[in-house]
Amino acid sequence: MSTLMEVRNLVTRFYTPDGVVHAVNGISYAMGEGETLGVVGESGCGKSVHALTIMRLIPIPPGRIEAGEVWFNGRDLLKLDETEMHHVRGAEIAMVFQDPMTSFNPVFTIGFQIMEAIKTHRGASDQEARRQAEELLTTVGIPEAKTRLDDYPHQFSGGMRQRAMIAMALSCSPKLLIADEPTTALDVTIQAQIIDLVKRLQERLGMAVIWITHDLGVVARLAQRINVMYAGFIIEQGSVKDIYKRPCHPYTIGLLGALPRLDEAPGVKLVSIPGLPPDLIGLPVGCAFAPRCTYAVDRCIEERPSLVEAEGTDHAVACWRWEEVIGRAR
């Protein structure tokens, strides 16, 4: 599998009146063509900010991309000027956001907005753009697509709006789709439909997907690899098989323990992770998870661990005591 994108030492900060928010703190990873990468973690851990940084959609100010490289198709996206980046967004990398109601412009029809993307990036005529928009709505499972093109976003249900957002994201056949918690606001049945839809479309189009979520259960159905983020750091990364079978970081174990399981006896309580995520304005010197970790020792508080190779192929963890953690987990 050839490499599609490589992120190197990405750092993003927000400069606020209260101080500097350390949102993304030197993360690195690579993903291949057609691969699905899951990015998981609690709210505020940097998942969405890292994706917005890749897309160059960070509001400046107060945000600032302090360091790093994002290599995509042989180009560093952070070095492109705005005109060049405009041609990358939508055409080569597309993004589906958490709330489609705020992503669509409420005063334009769904069809107009999908057609604009097609005309902008493909140079299609109005007639051709409308035909393609109709095909896209049909592809994502919206009935009577020809007439629904003339409806406004408020006339679609939440699930239908998300399908329409996916249709717009796919309008130019991107090589990479970034899905930022696209099922969070939907009920469980619609969530399953959207996940199955993305899987089918990925197989059909051969695109890579970054699926951002706080739900490891969703990632298990979709991804080949996982990045676990905490306080702006990647604290564990590896294949789905390795992460689920042999989690090495206490935080990952906590996330997995919080998942309800059908094979457990009735009445078994879910595990909760004590404490709260750290203040990103005043990150601790050592491991950011140390104040919440039952394995923490003095070294964890005084020195921040880097990602090191753990058990399994291409499995890395940032924890001083990962060998003891995995030993007890067994």
Coordinates of N, CA, C and O in Angstrom, one line a residue, residues 185-274:
A185 N -24.8 13.3 16.3 CA -26.1 13.9 16.5 C -27.3 13.0 16.0 O -28.4 13.5 16.1
L186 N -27.0 11.8 15.6 CA -28.0 11.0 15.0 C -28.4 9.8 15.9 O -27.6 9.4 16.7
D187 N -29.6 9.3 15.7 CA -30.0 8.1 16.6 C -29.2 6.9 16.1 O -28.6 6.9 15.0
V188 N -29.3 5.8 16.9 CA -28.4 4.7 16.7 C -28.7 4.0 15.3 O -27.8 3.6 14.6
T189 N -30.0 3.9 14.9 CA -30.3 3.3 13.7 C -29.7 4.1 12.5 O -29.1 3.5 11.6
I190 N -29.9 5.4 12.5 CA -29.3 6.2 11.4 C -27.8 6.2 11.5 O -27.2 6.2 10.4
Q191 N -27.2 6.2 12.7 CA -25.7 6.0 12.8 C -25.2 4.8 12.0 O -24.3 4.9 11.2
A192 N -25.9 3.7 12.2 CA -25.5 2.4 11.6 C -25.6 2.6 10.0 O -24.8 2.1 9.3
Q193 N -26.7 3.2 9.6 CA -26.9 3.4 8.1 C -25.8 4.3 7.5 O -25.3 4.0 6.4
I194 N -25.4 5.4 8.2 CA -24.4 6.2 7.7 C -23.0 5.5 7.7 O -22.2 5.6 6.7
I195 N -22.7 4.7 8.7 CA -21.4 4.0 8.8 C -21.4 3.0 7.6 O -20.4 2.9 6.9
D196 N -22.5 2.3 7.4 CA -22.5 1.3 6.3 C -22.4 2.0 4.9 O -21.8 1.5 4.0
L197 N -23.0 3.2 4.8 CA -22.9 3.9 3.6 C -21.5 4.3 3.3 O -21.0 4.2 2.1
V198 N -20.8 4.8 4.3 CA -19.4 5.3 4.1 C -18.5 4.1 3.7 O -17.7 4.2 2.8
K199 N -18.8 2.9 4.3 CA -18.0 1.7 4.0 C -18.2 1.3 2.5 O -17.3 1.0 1.8
R200 N -19.5 1.3 2.1 CA -19.8 0.9 0.7 C -19.2 1.9 -0.3 O -18.6 1.5 -1.3
L201 N -19.3 3.2 0.0 CA -18.7 4.2 -0.9 C -17.2 4.1 -0.9 O -16.6 4.3 -2.0
Q202 N -16.6 3.8 0.2 CA -15.1 3.7 0.2 C -14.7 2.5 -0.7 O -13.7 2.7 -1.5
E203 N -15.4 1.4 -0.5 CA -15.0 0.2 -1.3 C -15.2 0.5 -2.8 O -14.5 0.1 -3.7
R204 N -16.3 1.3 -3.1 CA -16.6 1.6 -4.5 C -15.6 2.6 -5.1 O -15.2 2.4 -6.3
L205 N -15.3 3.6 -4.4 CA -14.4 4.7 -4.9 C -13.0 4.5 -4.6 O -12.1 5.2 -5.2
G206 N -12.6 3.7 -3.6 CA -11.2 3.5 -3.3 C -10.5 4.6 -2.6 O -9.3 4.7 -2.6
M207 N -11.3 5.5 -1.9 CA -10.8 6.6 -1.2 C -10.3 6.2 0.2 O -10.8 5.2 0.8
A208 N -9.4 7.0 0.7 CA -9.0 6.8 2.1 C -9.9 7.6 3.0 O -10.6 8.6 2.6
V209 N -10.1 7.2 4.3 CA -11.0 7.9 5.2 C -10.3 8.1 6.6 O -9.7 7.1 7.1
I210 N -10.4 9.3 7.1 CA -10.1 9.5 8.5 C -11.4 9.7 9.3 O -12.2 10.6 9.0
W211 N -11.7 8.8 10.2 CA -13.0 8.8 10.9 C -12.7 9.3 12.3 O -12.0 8.6 13.1
I212 N -13.1 10.4 12.7 CA -12.9 11.0 14.0 C -14.1 10.8 14.9 O -15.2 11.1 14.5
T213 N -13.8 10.2 16.1 CA -14.9 9.8 17.0 C -14.4 9.7 18.4 O -13.2 9.6 18.6
H214 N -15.3 9.7 19.3 CA -15.0 9.3 20.7 C -15.4 7.9 21.0 O -15.3 7.4 22.1
D215 N -16.0 7.2 20.0 CA -16.6 5.9 20.2 C -15.8 4.8 19.6 O -15.7 4.7 18.3
L216 N -15.1 4.1 20.4 CA -14.2 3.0 19.8 C -15.0 1.9 19.2 O -14.5 1.1 18.4
G217 N -16.3 1.8 19.6 CA -17.2 0.8 19.0 C -17.4 1.0 17.5 O -17.4 0.1 16.7
V218 N -17.5 2.3 17.2 CA -17.7 2.7 15.7 C -16.5 2.4 14.9 O -16.5 1.8 13.8
V219 N -15.3 2.7 15.5 CA -14.0 2.5 14.8 C -13.8 1.1 14.5 O -13.2 0.7 13.5
A220 N -14.2 0.2 15.4 CA -14.0 -1.2 15.2 C -14.6 -1.8 13.9 O -14.1 -2.7 13.3
R221 N -15.7 -1.1 13.5 CA -16.4 -1.6 12.3 C -15.8 -1.0 11.0 O -16.0 -1.5 9.9
L222 N -15.0 0.1 11.2 CA -14.6 0.9 10.0 C -13.1 0.8 9.7 O -12.7 0.7 8.5
A223 N -12.3 0.9 10.7 CA -10.9 1.3 10.5 C -10.0 0.1 10.5 O -10.3 -1.0 11.0
Q224 N -8.8 0.3 9.8 CA -7.7 -0.7 9.9 C -6.7 -0.3 10.9 O -6.1 -1.1 11.5
R225 N -6.6 1.0 11.1 CA -5.6 1.5 12.1 C -6.3 2.6 13.0 O -7.3 3.2 12.6
I226 N -5.7 2.8 14.2 CA -6.3 3.8 15.2 C -5.2 4.6 15.7 O -4.1 4.2 16.0
N227 N -5.5 5.9 15.8 CA -4.7 6.9 16.7 C -5.5 7.2 17.9 O -6.6 7.8 17.7
V228 N -5.0 7.0 19.1 CA -5.7 7.4 20.3 C -5.0 8.7 20.7 O -3.8 8.8 21.0
M229 N -5.9 9.8 20.9 CA -5.3 11.1 21.2 C -5.8 11.5 22.6 O -6.9 11.1 23.1
Y230 N -4.9 12.2 23.3 CA -5.2 12.7 24.6 C -4.4 14.0 24.8 O -3.2 14.0 24.6
A231 N -5.1 15.1 25.2 CA -4.5 16.4 25.4 C -3.6 16.9 24.3 O -2.5 17.5 24.5
G232 N -4.0 16.6 23.1 CA -3.3 17.1 21.9 C -2.1 16.2 21.5 O -1.4 16.5 20.5
F233 N -1.9 15.0 22.2 CA -0.8 14.1 21.8 C -1.5 12.8 21.3 O -2.6 12.4 21.7
I234 N -0.7 12.1 20.4 CA -1.1 10.7 20.1 C -0.4 9.8 21.2 O 0.8 9.8 21.3
I235 N -1.2 9.2 22.0 CA -0.6 8.4 23.1 C -0.6 6.9 22.8 O 0.1 6.1 23.5
E236 N -1.3 6.5 21.7 CA -1.1 5.1 21.3 C -1.6 5.0 19.8 O -2.6 5.7 19.5
Q237 N -0.9 4.2 19.0 CA -1.3 4.0 17.6 C -1.0 2.6 17.2 O 0.0 2.0 17.7
G238 N -1.8 2.1 16.4 CA -1.6 0.7 15.9 C -2.7 0.2 15.1 O -3.7 0.9 14.8
S239 N -2.7 -1.1 14.7 CA -3.8 -1.7 14.0 C -5.0 -1.9 14.9 O -4.8 -1.9 16.2
V240 N -6.2 -2.0 14.4 CA -7.4 -2.2 15.2 C -7.2 -3.5 16.0 O -7.5 -3.6 17.2
K241 N -6.6 -4.5 15.4 CA -6.4 -5.8 16.1 C -5.6 -5.6 17.3 O -5.9 -6.1 18.4
D242 N -4.4 -4.9 17.1 CA -3.5 -4.8 18.2 C -4.1 -3.9 19.3 O -4.0 -4.2 20.5
I243 N -4.7 -2.8 19.0 CA -5.3 -1.9 20.0 C -6.4 -2.6 20.8 O -6.4 -2.4 22.0
Y244 N -7.2 -3.3 20.1 CA -8.4 -3.9 20.9 C -7.9 -5.2 21.6 O -8.4 -5.5 22.7
K245 N -7.0 -5.9 21.1 CA -6.5 -7.1 21.7 C -5.5 -6.9 22.8 O -5.5 -7.5 23.9
R246 N -4.5 -5.9 22.5 CA -3.5 -5.7 23.5 C -3.3 -4.2 23.7 O -2.2 -3.6 23.3
P247 N -4.2 -3.5 24.3 CA -4.1 -2.1 24.5 C -2.9 -1.9 25.5 O -2.8 -2.6 26.5
C248 N -2.0 -0.9 25.3 CA -0.8 -0.7 26.1 C -0.9 0.5 27.0 O -0.1 0.6 27.9
H249 N -1.8 1.4 26.7 CA -1.8 2.7 27.5 C -3.0 2.6 28.4 O -4.1 2.2 28.0
P250 N -2.9 3.0 29.7 CA -4.0 3.0 30.6 C -5.2 3.8 30.1 O -6.4 3.4 30.4
Y251 N -5.0 4.9 29.4 CA -6.1 5.6 28.8 C -6.9 4.8 27.8 O -8.1 4.8 27.8
T252 N -6.2 4.1 26.9 CA -6.9 3.3 25.9 C -7.7 2.2 26.6 O -8.8 1.9 26.2
I253 N -7.1 1.6 27.6 CA -7.8 0.5 28.4 C -9.1 1.1 29.0 O -10.1 0.5 29.0
G254 N -9.0 2.4 29.5 CA -10.1 3.0 30.1 C -11.2 3.2 29.1 O -12.4 3.0 29.3
L255 N -10.8 3.7 27.9 CA -11.8 3.9 26.8 C -12.5 2.6 26.4 O -13.7 2.5 26.2
L256 N -11.7 1.5 26.3 CA -12.3 0.2 25.9 C -13.2 -0.3 27.0 O -14.2 -0.9 26.8
G257 N -12.8 0.0 28.3 CA -13.6 -0.5 29.4 C -15.0 0.2 29.5 O -15.9 -0.3 30.2
A258 N -15.0 1.4 28.9 CA -16.3 2.2 29.0 C -17.3 1.8 27.9 O -18.4 2.3 27.9
L259 N -16.9 0.8 27.0 CA -17.8 0.4 26.0 C -18.7 -0.7 26.5 O -18.3 -1.7 27.2
P260 N -20.0 -0.6 26.3 CA -20.9 -1.7 26.7 C -20.7 -2.9 25.8 O -20.4 -2.8 24.6
R261 N -20.8 -4.1 26.4 CA -20.5 -5.3 25.7 C -21.7 -6.3 25.8 O -22.3 -6.4 26.8
L262 N -22.0 -6.9 24.6 CA -23.1 -7.8 24.6 C -22.7 -9.2 25.3 O -23.6 -9.9 25.6
D263 N -21.4 -9.5 25.4 CA -21.0 -10.8 25.9 C -20.8 -10.8 27.4 O -20.3 -11.8 28.0
E264 N -21.1 -9.6 28.0 CA -20.9 -9.6 29.5 C -22.2 -9.9 30.2 O -23.3 -9.8 29.7
A265 N -22.0 -10.4 31.4 CA -23.2 -10.8 32.2 C -24.0 -9.6 32.6 O -23.5 -8.5 32.7
P266 N -25.3 -9.7 32.7 CA -26.2 -8.6 33.1 C -25.7 -8.0 34.4 O -25.3 -8.7 35.4
G267 N -25.8 -6.7 34.5 CA -25.4 -6.0 35.8 C -24.0 -5.6 35.9 O -23.6 -4.9 36.9
V268 N -23.1 -6.0 34.9 CA -21.7 -5.6 35.0 C -21.6 -4.1 34.7 O -22.1 -3.6 33.7
K269 N -21.0 -3.4 35.6 CA -20.8 -1.9 35.5 C -19.8 -1.5 34.5 O -18.7 -2.2 34.4
L270 N -20.0 -0.5 33.7 CA -19.0 0.1 32.8 C -17.9 0.7 33.6 O -18.1 1.3 34.7
V271 N -16.7 0.7 33.1 CA -15.5 1.4 33.7 C -15.6 2.8 33.4 O -15.9 3.3 32.3
S272 N -15.3 3.7 34.4 CA -15.1 5.1 34.1 C -13.7 5.5 34.4 O -13.0 4.9 35.3
I273 N -13.2 6.5 33.7 CA -11.9 7.1 33.9 C -12.0 8.2 34.9 O -12.7 9.2 34.7
P274 N -11.4 8.1 36.1 CA -11.5 9.2 37.1 C -10.9 10.5 36.6 O -10.0 10.5 35.8

